[in-house]
Amino acid sequence: MAGDIFARFQAPQTSQEDDPSGSEYRRSGGVAHLQETEVLDAIDRVPSLPHIVGAILARVGDVNIKTSDLEGLIEQDMVLAGRVLKLVNSAFYRRAQPVGSIREAVSIIGFDSLRSLVLAASTANILMVDLDPYAMTRGGLWRNSIATAAVARAIGQRTGVSENLAEEFFAAALLRDVGMLVLSPFLVRSGVRLRRTVGLDILSAERRAVGFDHAWVGDRLAEKWKLPTNLRSAISRHHRDHGAGAESHQHIGAVRLAERLVYAAGIGVQPDHPFATQVDSRVIKDAGMDAAGFAALCTEVPLLVRDTDPPT
């Protein structure tokens, strides 16, 4: 299976993903001639994250947080609790015996991992949309996002970062493409379906079509949702790392490597999707991995991406 994944990699293409031009990165007009106010109004209409997510994200890095505090938050919402338990019992954690309660889940996978699953369960409805303009399959954004999150966490674990940081990789990969939720209706309205084009990366294709790209829109959403700095940086810069601080560099590298592996595996996307899949030494190095670690990761990817059903 790992060989199948390697076989899916495309040859490197000329790409503008790392073009450091700020104005070009943000807006370039686009054939649809959208006004910035139209996009900002659409961002305003995106639902806020559930209160529990904000409460949990606000506790990132808090050494004084107690697991009982997290249990109490989750158990206020039994639908959310059920979704969290479904994710705990998915292939991502390879449990031989099912986990039946939030308290048991905390004791088995730990606070940091459970926090990530709360975020995933809380955003499942937002991410379960059809994005045909991006050549995604039905429910493809969720499937692709949760698989990329699982691979990003595995990258963190294999590179020896802290458990907390590995879970931050998970969160960044899960939410990296939220800007597509806003841009997709504008692409539909313009009659645009983004497909693979040699020499044209996804951000440039979006800007050519509607004048904005999902990284810029995602940054605005991250600001609205008051997401932590590293998470916001990964959302806004996962297609390029120019201008990212050293603290965010490995976040971005892990997310970039994870998403290319998942796109190469075809999770949530049609065969002619417009996303980059090439993996070279720079992408591997930016994620903090060496060749041996990358080869080992590729043997793990098929298991990590196989269970992507939404936690309904």
Tab-separated table of C-alpha atoms in Angstrom:
chain	number	residue	atom	x	y	z
A	1	MET	CA	0.000	0.000	0.000
A	2	ALA	CA	2.841	2.385	0.769
A	3	GLY	CA	4.100	1.744	-2.737
A	4	ASP	CA	0.683	2.702	-4.089
A	5	ILE	CA	0.913	6.013	-2.271
A	6	PHE	CA	4.376	6.735	-3.656
A	7	ALA	CA	3.121	5.895	-7.146
A	8	ARG	CA	0.476	8.594	-6.875
A	9	PHE	CA	3.000	11.388	-6.449
A	10	GLN	CA	3.182	13.706	-9.412
A	11	ALA	CA	6.435	14.988	-10.790
A	12	PRO	CA	7.268	18.418	-9.362
A	13	GLN	CA	5.575	21.244	-11.215
A	14	THR	CA	6.388	24.888	-11.587
A	15	SER	CA	4.444	26.424	-8.712
A	16	GLN	CA	3.738	29.839	-7.323
A	17	GLU	CA	2.810	28.552	-3.874
A	18	ASP	CA	5.870	30.107	-2.308
A	19	ASP	CA	5.580	33.426	-4.131
A	20	PRO	CA	6.283	35.930	-1.329
A	21	SER	CA	4.378	38.785	-2.949
A	22	GLY	CA	1.856	39.835	-0.338
A	23	SER	CA	-0.497	41.680	-2.654
A	24	GLU	CA	-0.549	38.834	-5.176
A	25	TYR	CA	-1.061	36.325	-2.393
A	26	ARG	CA	-4.065	38.214	-1.084
A	27	ARG	CA	-5.937	39.462	-4.139
A	28	SER	CA	-5.422	39.745	-7.878
A	29	GLY	CA	-8.787	40.769	-9.285
A	30	GLY	CA	-10.122	37.573	-10.749
A	31	VAL	CA	-12.515	37.173	-13.643
A	32	ALA	CA	-15.506	37.306	-11.287
A	33	HIS	CA	-14.569	40.832	-10.131
A	34	LEU	CA	-15.604	40.162	-6.554
A	35	GLN	CA	-15.436	43.013	-4.115
A	36	GLU	CA	-13.698	42.465	-0.798
A	37	THR	CA	-16.879	43.475	1.002
A	38	GLU	CA	-18.710	40.553	-0.646
A	39	VAL	CA	-16.194	38.084	0.682
A	40	LEU	CA	-16.098	39.650	4.144
A	41	ASP	CA	-19.905	39.560	4.301
A	42	ALA	CA	-19.794	35.848	3.430
A	43	ILE	CA	-17.236	35.289	6.189
A	44	ASP	CA	-19.535	37.024	8.659
A	45	ARG	CA	-22.292	34.553	7.771
A	46	VAL	CA	-20.144	31.519	8.636
A	47	PRO	CA	-21.318	30.159	12.008
A	48	SER	CA	-19.159	30.821	15.014
A	49	LEU	CA	-17.437	27.838	16.567
A	50	PRO	CA	-19.461	26.227	19.365
A	51	HIS	CA	-18.848	27.704	22.810
A	52	ILE	CA	-17.221	24.512	24.017
A	53	VAL	CA	-14.579	24.704	21.280
A	54	GLY	CA	-13.679	28.240	22.242
A	55	ALA	CA	-13.454	27.213	25.875
A	56	ILE	CA	-11.164	24.303	25.044
A	57	LEU	CA	-8.930	26.224	22.635
A	58	ALA	CA	-8.567	28.949	25.240
A	59	ARG	CA	-7.025	26.326	27.516
A	60	VAL	CA	-4.285	25.312	25.058
A	61	GLY	CA	-0.995	25.372	26.928
A	62	ASP	CA	-2.660	25.784	30.343
A	63	VAL	CA	-0.672	23.490	32.627
A	64	ASN	CA	-3.232	23.907	35.398
A	65	ILE	CA	-6.164	22.494	33.422
A	66	LYS	CA	-7.736	19.377	34.932
A	67	THR	CA	-9.151	16.510	32.928
A	68	SER	CA	-12.321	16.794	34.995
A	69	ASP	CA	-12.807	20.294	33.564
A	70	LEU	CA	-12.789	18.872	30.022
A	71	GLU	CA	-15.118	16.042	30.997
A	72	GLY	CA	-17.551	18.551	32.421
A	73	LEU	CA	-17.533	20.644	29.256
A	74	ILE	CA	-18.112	17.679	26.952
A	75	GLU	CA	-20.842	16.159	29.071
A	76	GLN	CA	-22.869	19.355	28.783
A	77	ASP	CA	-23.604	18.295	25.188
A	78	MET	CA	-24.533	14.639	24.808
A	79	VAL	CA	-24.586	14.803	20.992
A	80	LEU	CA	-21.028	16.100	21.081
A	81	ALA	CA	-20.060	13.436	23.610
A	82	GLY	CA	-21.399	10.735	21.288
A	83	ARG	CA	-19.437	12.096	18.352
A	84	VAL	CA	-16.255	12.254	20.418
A	85	LEU	CA	-16.650	8.624	21.470
A	86	LYS	CA	-17.185	7.562	17.850
A	87	LEU	CA	-13.898	9.229	16.914
A	88	VAL	CA	-12.098	7.681	19.887
A	89	ASN	CA	-13.276	4.268	18.702
A	90	SER	CA	-12.255	4.874	15.081
A	91	ALA	CA	-9.185	3.465	13.358
A	92	PHE	CA	-7.154	6.515	14.381
A	93	TYR	CA	-6.675	5.060	17.871
A	94	ARG	CA	-6.733	1.338	17.047
A	95	ARG	CA	-8.615	0.375	20.197
A	96	ALA	CA	-9.034	-3.384	20.695
A	97	GLN	CA	-11.937	-2.736	23.088
A	98	PRO	CA	-14.518	0.050	22.609
A	99	VAL	CA	-14.353	3.091	24.861
A	100	GLY	CA	-17.731	3.727	26.486
A	101	SER	CA	-17.428	6.998	28.410
A	102	ILE	CA	-15.714	10.366	28.281
A	103	ARG	CA	-13.969	9.627	31.585
A	104	GLU	CA	-12.560	6.386	30.141
A	105	ALA	CA	-11.515	8.205	26.980
A	106	VAL	CA	-9.587	10.793	29.007
A	107	SER	CA	-7.777	8.081	30.931
A	108	ILE	CA	-6.844	6.146	27.774
A	109	ILE	CA	-5.869	8.741	25.180
A	110	GLY	CA	-5.124	11.709	27.431
A	111	PHE	CA	-6.258	15.307	27.647
A	112	ASP	CA	-4.428	16.621	24.585
A	113	SER	CA	-5.790	13.981	22.212
A	114	LEU	CA	-9.310	14.303	23.559
A	115	ARG	CA	-9.174	18.064	23.076
A	116	SER	CA	-8.390	17.501	19.399
A	117	LEU	CA	-11.299	15.102	19.028
A	118	VAL	CA	-13.672	17.625	20.606
A	119	LEU	CA	-12.558	20.123	17.998
A	120	ALA	CA	-13.092	17.572	15.220
A	121	ALA	CA	-16.505	16.517	16.502
A	122	SER	CA	-17.608	20.120	16.919
A	123	THR	CA	-16.617	21.141	13.414
A	124	ALA	CA	-17.921	18.038	11.621
A	125	ASN	CA	-21.155	19.752	10.564
A	126	ILE	CA	-19.265	22.763	9.226
A	127	LEU	CA	-16.883	20.590	7.213
A	128	MET	CA	-19.521	18.154	5.909
A	129	VAL	CA	-20.327	20.121	2.768
A	130	ASP	CA	-20.040	19.385	-0.926
A	131	LEU	CA	-17.280	21.316	-2.679
A	132	ASP	CA	-17.642	20.267	-6.291
A	133	PRO	CA	-15.807	23.378	-7.597
A	134	TYR	CA	-12.712	21.942	-5.896
A	135	ALA	CA	-13.214	18.466	-7.405
A	136	MET	CA	-14.061	17.032	-4.002
A	137	THR	CA	-16.312	14.027	-3.599
A	138	ARG	CA	-19.492	14.109	-1.543
A	139	GLY	CA	-18.462	14.959	2.019
A	140	GLY	CA	-14.903	15.155	0.742
A	141	LEU	CA	-13.793	18.155	2.786
A	142	TRP	CA	-14.484	16.337	6.047
A	143	ARG	CA	-12.898	13.090	4.872
A	144	ASN	CA	-9.826	14.875	3.590
A	145	SER	CA	-9.518	17.118	6.638
A	146	ILE	CA	-9.803	14.407	9.283
A	147	ALA	CA	-7.390	12.141	7.388
A	148	THR	CA	-4.875	14.980	7.000
A	149	ALA	CA	-5.230	15.782	10.689
A	150	ALA	CA	-4.468	12.178	11.638
A	151	VAL	CA	-1.384	12.104	9.398
A	152	ALA	CA	-0.171	15.478	10.710
A	153	ARG	CA	-0.426	14.182	14.262
A	154	ALA	CA	1.557	11.086	13.262
A	155	ILE	CA	4.244	13.333	11.767
A	156	GLY	CA	4.480	15.157	15.077
A	157	GLN	CA	4.751	11.909	16.993
A	158	ARG	CA	7.417	10.529	14.661
A	159	THR	CA	9.489	13.702	14.892
A	160	GLY	CA	9.482	13.633	18.681
A	161	VAL	CA	7.513	16.793	19.432
A	162	SER	CA	5.499	17.021	22.614
A	163	GLU	CA	2.058	15.435	22.768
A	164	ASN	CA	0.513	18.875	23.038
A	165	LEU	CA	2.326	20.078	19.906
A	166	ALA	CA	1.379	16.950	17.950
A	167	GLU	CA	-2.260	17.691	18.753
A	168	GLU	CA	-1.783	21.267	17.563
A	169	PHE	CA	-0.637	19.781	14.254
A	170	PHE	CA	-3.887	17.798	14.232
A	171	ALA	CA	-5.991	20.928	14.772
A	172	ALA	CA	-4.109	22.930	12.140
A	173	ALA	CA	-4.524	20.210	9.510
A	174	LEU	CA	-8.196	19.758	10.363
A	175	LEU	CA	-9.055	23.426	9.828
A	176	ARG	CA	-6.527	24.415	7.181
A	177	ASP	CA	-9.015	24.580	4.292
A	178	VAL	CA	-11.981	26.288	5.984
A	179	GLY	CA	-11.598	29.204	3.569
A	180	MET	CA	-12.929	26.954	0.801
A	181	LEU	CA	-16.312	26.973	2.539
A	182	VAL	CA	-16.616	30.672	1.767
A	183	LEU	CA	-15.119	30.670	-1.725
A	184	SER	CA	-16.973	27.645	-3.091
A	185	PRO	CA	-20.348	29.437	-3.584
A	186	PHE	CA	-18.580	32.245	-5.461
A	187	LEU	CA	-16.907	29.677	-7.716
A	188	VAL	CA	-20.288	28.043	-8.349
A	189	ARG	CA	-21.820	31.400	-9.175
A	190	SER	CA	-18.988	32.094	-11.610
A	191	GLY	CA	-19.333	28.678	-13.237
A	192	VAL	CA	-15.777	27.722	-12.254
A	193	ARG	CA	-14.636	24.159	-11.517
A	194	LEU	CA	-10.999	24.052	-10.473
A	195	ARG	CA	-9.074	21.167	-11.962
A	196	ARG	CA	-5.423	20.211	-12.288
A	197	THR	CA	-3.508	22.646	-14.473
A	198	VAL	CA	0.225	22.282	-15.058
A	199	GLY	CA	2.108	25.268	-13.674
A	200	LEU	CA	-0.868	26.715	-11.770
A	201	ASP	CA	-1.147	26.076	-8.033
A	202	ILE	CA	-4.435	26.157	-6.142
A	203	LEU	CA	-4.030	29.670	-4.718
A	204	SER	CA	-3.251	31.149	-8.115
A	205	ALA	CA	-6.190	29.275	-9.656
A	206	GLU	CA	-8.550	30.690	-7.027
A	207	ARG	CA	-7.268	34.217	-7.463
A	208	ARG	CA	-7.569	33.922	-11.228
A	209	ALA	CA	-11.188	32.805	-10.852
A	210	VAL	CA	-12.578	34.993	-8.068
A	211	GLY	CA	-9.767	37.276	-6.957
A	212	PHE	CA	-9.224	35.727	-3.533
A	213	ASP	CA	-7.741	32.478	-2.242
A	214	HIS	CA	-8.822	30.143	0.545
A	215	ALA	CA	-5.696	30.818	2.627
A	216	TRP	CA	-6.506	34.536	2.881
A	217	VAL	CA	-10.173	33.802	3.591
A	218	GLY	CA	-9.184	31.157	6.146
A	219	ASP	CA	-7.048	33.707	7.948
A	220	ARG	CA	-10.057	36.010	8.221
A	221	LEU	CA	-12.140	33.129	9.593
A	222	ALA	CA	-9.402	32.234	12.088
A	223	GLU	CA	-9.440	35.846	13.237
A	224	LYS	CA	-13.225	35.743	13.638
A	225	TRP	CA	-13.013	32.511	15.607
A	226	LYS	CA	-10.154	33.878	17.759
A	227	LEU	CA	-7.974	30.852	17.068
A	228	PRO	CA	-4.481	30.587	18.629
A	229	THR	CA	-1.605	32.191	16.725
A	230	ASN	CA	0.070	28.977	15.513
A	231	LEU	CA	-3.229	27.561	14.322
A	232	ARG	CA	-4.096	30.735	12.472
A	233	SER	CA	-0.647	30.853	10.889
A	234	ALA	CA	-0.963	27.291	9.606
A	235	ILE	CA	-4.372	28.048	8.095
A	236	SER	CA	-3.149	31.162	6.321
A	237	ARG	CA	0.260	29.863	5.210
A	238	HIS	CA	0.050	26.111	4.689
A	239	HIS	CA	0.644	26.595	0.952
A	240	ARG	CA	3.703	28.764	1.579
A	241	ASP	CA	5.867	29.506	4.597
A	242	HIS	CA	7.244	32.925	3.634
A	243	GLY	CA	6.884	35.273	6.587
A	244	ALA	CA	5.992	32.570	9.094
A	245	GLY	CA	7.738	32.763	12.436
A	246	ALA	CA	10.094	30.024	13.573
A	247	GLU	CA	7.506	28.829	16.088
A	248	SER	CA	5.016	28.152	13.294
A	249	HIS	CA	7.454	26.696	10.776
A	250	GLN	CA	7.144	23.031	11.749
A	251	HIS	CA	3.358	23.405	12.153
A	252	ILE	CA	3.163	24.493	8.541
A	253	GLY	CA	5.648	21.875	7.355
A	254	ALA	CA	3.756	19.039	9.038
A	255	VAL	CA	0.430	20.198	7.621
A	256	ARG	CA	1.888	20.594	4.130
A	257	LEU	CA	3.434	17.120	4.091
A	258	ALA	CA	0.304	15.537	5.552
A	259	GLU	CA	-2.053	17.122	3.054
A	260	ARG	CA	0.093	16.124	0.085
A	261	LEU	CA	0.163	12.510	1.244
A	262	VAL	CA	-3.604	12.513	1.714
A	263	TYR	CA	-4.265	14.172	-1.637
A	264	ALA	CA	-1.908	11.644	-3.243
A	265	ALA	CA	-3.947	8.869	-1.633
A	266	GLY	CA	-7.079	10.365	-3.202
A	267	ILE	CA	-8.992	10.826	0.054
A	268	GLY	CA	-12.078	12.994	-0.482
A	269	VAL	CA	-11.091	14.176	-3.960
A	270	GLN	CA	-11.786	13.281	-7.577
A	271	PRO	CA	-8.879	12.110	-9.767
A	272	ASP	CA	-8.486	15.487	-11.520
A	273	HIS	CA	-8.383	17.553	-8.319
A	274	PRO	CA	-6.273	20.739	-8.388
A	275	PHE	CA	-4.168	20.166	-5.262
A	276	ALA	CA	-0.426	19.568	-5.075
A	277	THR	CA	0.721	16.032	-4.324
A	278	GLN	CA	4.446	16.179	-4.990
A	279	VAL	CA	6.716	15.392	-2.046
A	280	ASP	CA	10.381	16.312	-2.265
A	281	SER	CA	13.229	16.586	0.203
A	282	ARG	CA	12.317	20.152	1.134
A	283	VAL	CA	8.740	19.237	2.075
A	284	ILE	CA	9.990	16.324	4.171
A	285	LYS	CA	12.665	18.439	5.874
A	286	ASP	CA	10.241	21.280	6.657
A	287	ALA	CA	8.068	18.764	8.497
A	288	GLY	CA	11.067	17.835	10.648
A	289	MET	CA	11.509	14.379	9.105
A	290	ASP	CA	14.387	12.498	7.514
A	291	ALA	CA	14.124	9.947	4.686
A	292	ALA	CA	13.861	6.970	7.035
A	293	GLY	CA	11.139	8.614	9.094
A	294	PHE	CA	9.221	9.503	5.954
A	295	ALA	CA	9.397	5.936	4.658
A	296	ALA	CA	8.091	4.654	7.988
A	297	LEU	CA	5.292	7.235	7.921
A	298	CYS	CA	4.185	6.053	4.480
A	299	THR	CA	3.638	2.540	5.826
A	300	GLU	CA	1.347	4.017	8.495
A	301	VAL	CA	-0.684	6.307	6.228
A	302	PRO	CA	-3.079	3.670	4.803
A	303	LEU	CA	-4.367	2.842	8.289
A	304	LEU	CA	-4.610	6.472	9.318
A	305	VAL	CA	-6.736	7.463	6.317
A	306	ARG	CA	-9.055	4.467	6.099
A	307	ASP	CA	-11.728	5.528	8.618
A	308	THR	CA	-13.050	8.935	7.611
A	309	ASP	CA	-16.792	8.573	8.163
A	310	PRO	CA	-18.272	11.644	9.866
A	311	PRO	CA	-19.061	11.248	13.602
A	312	THR	CA	-22.837	11.705	13.215
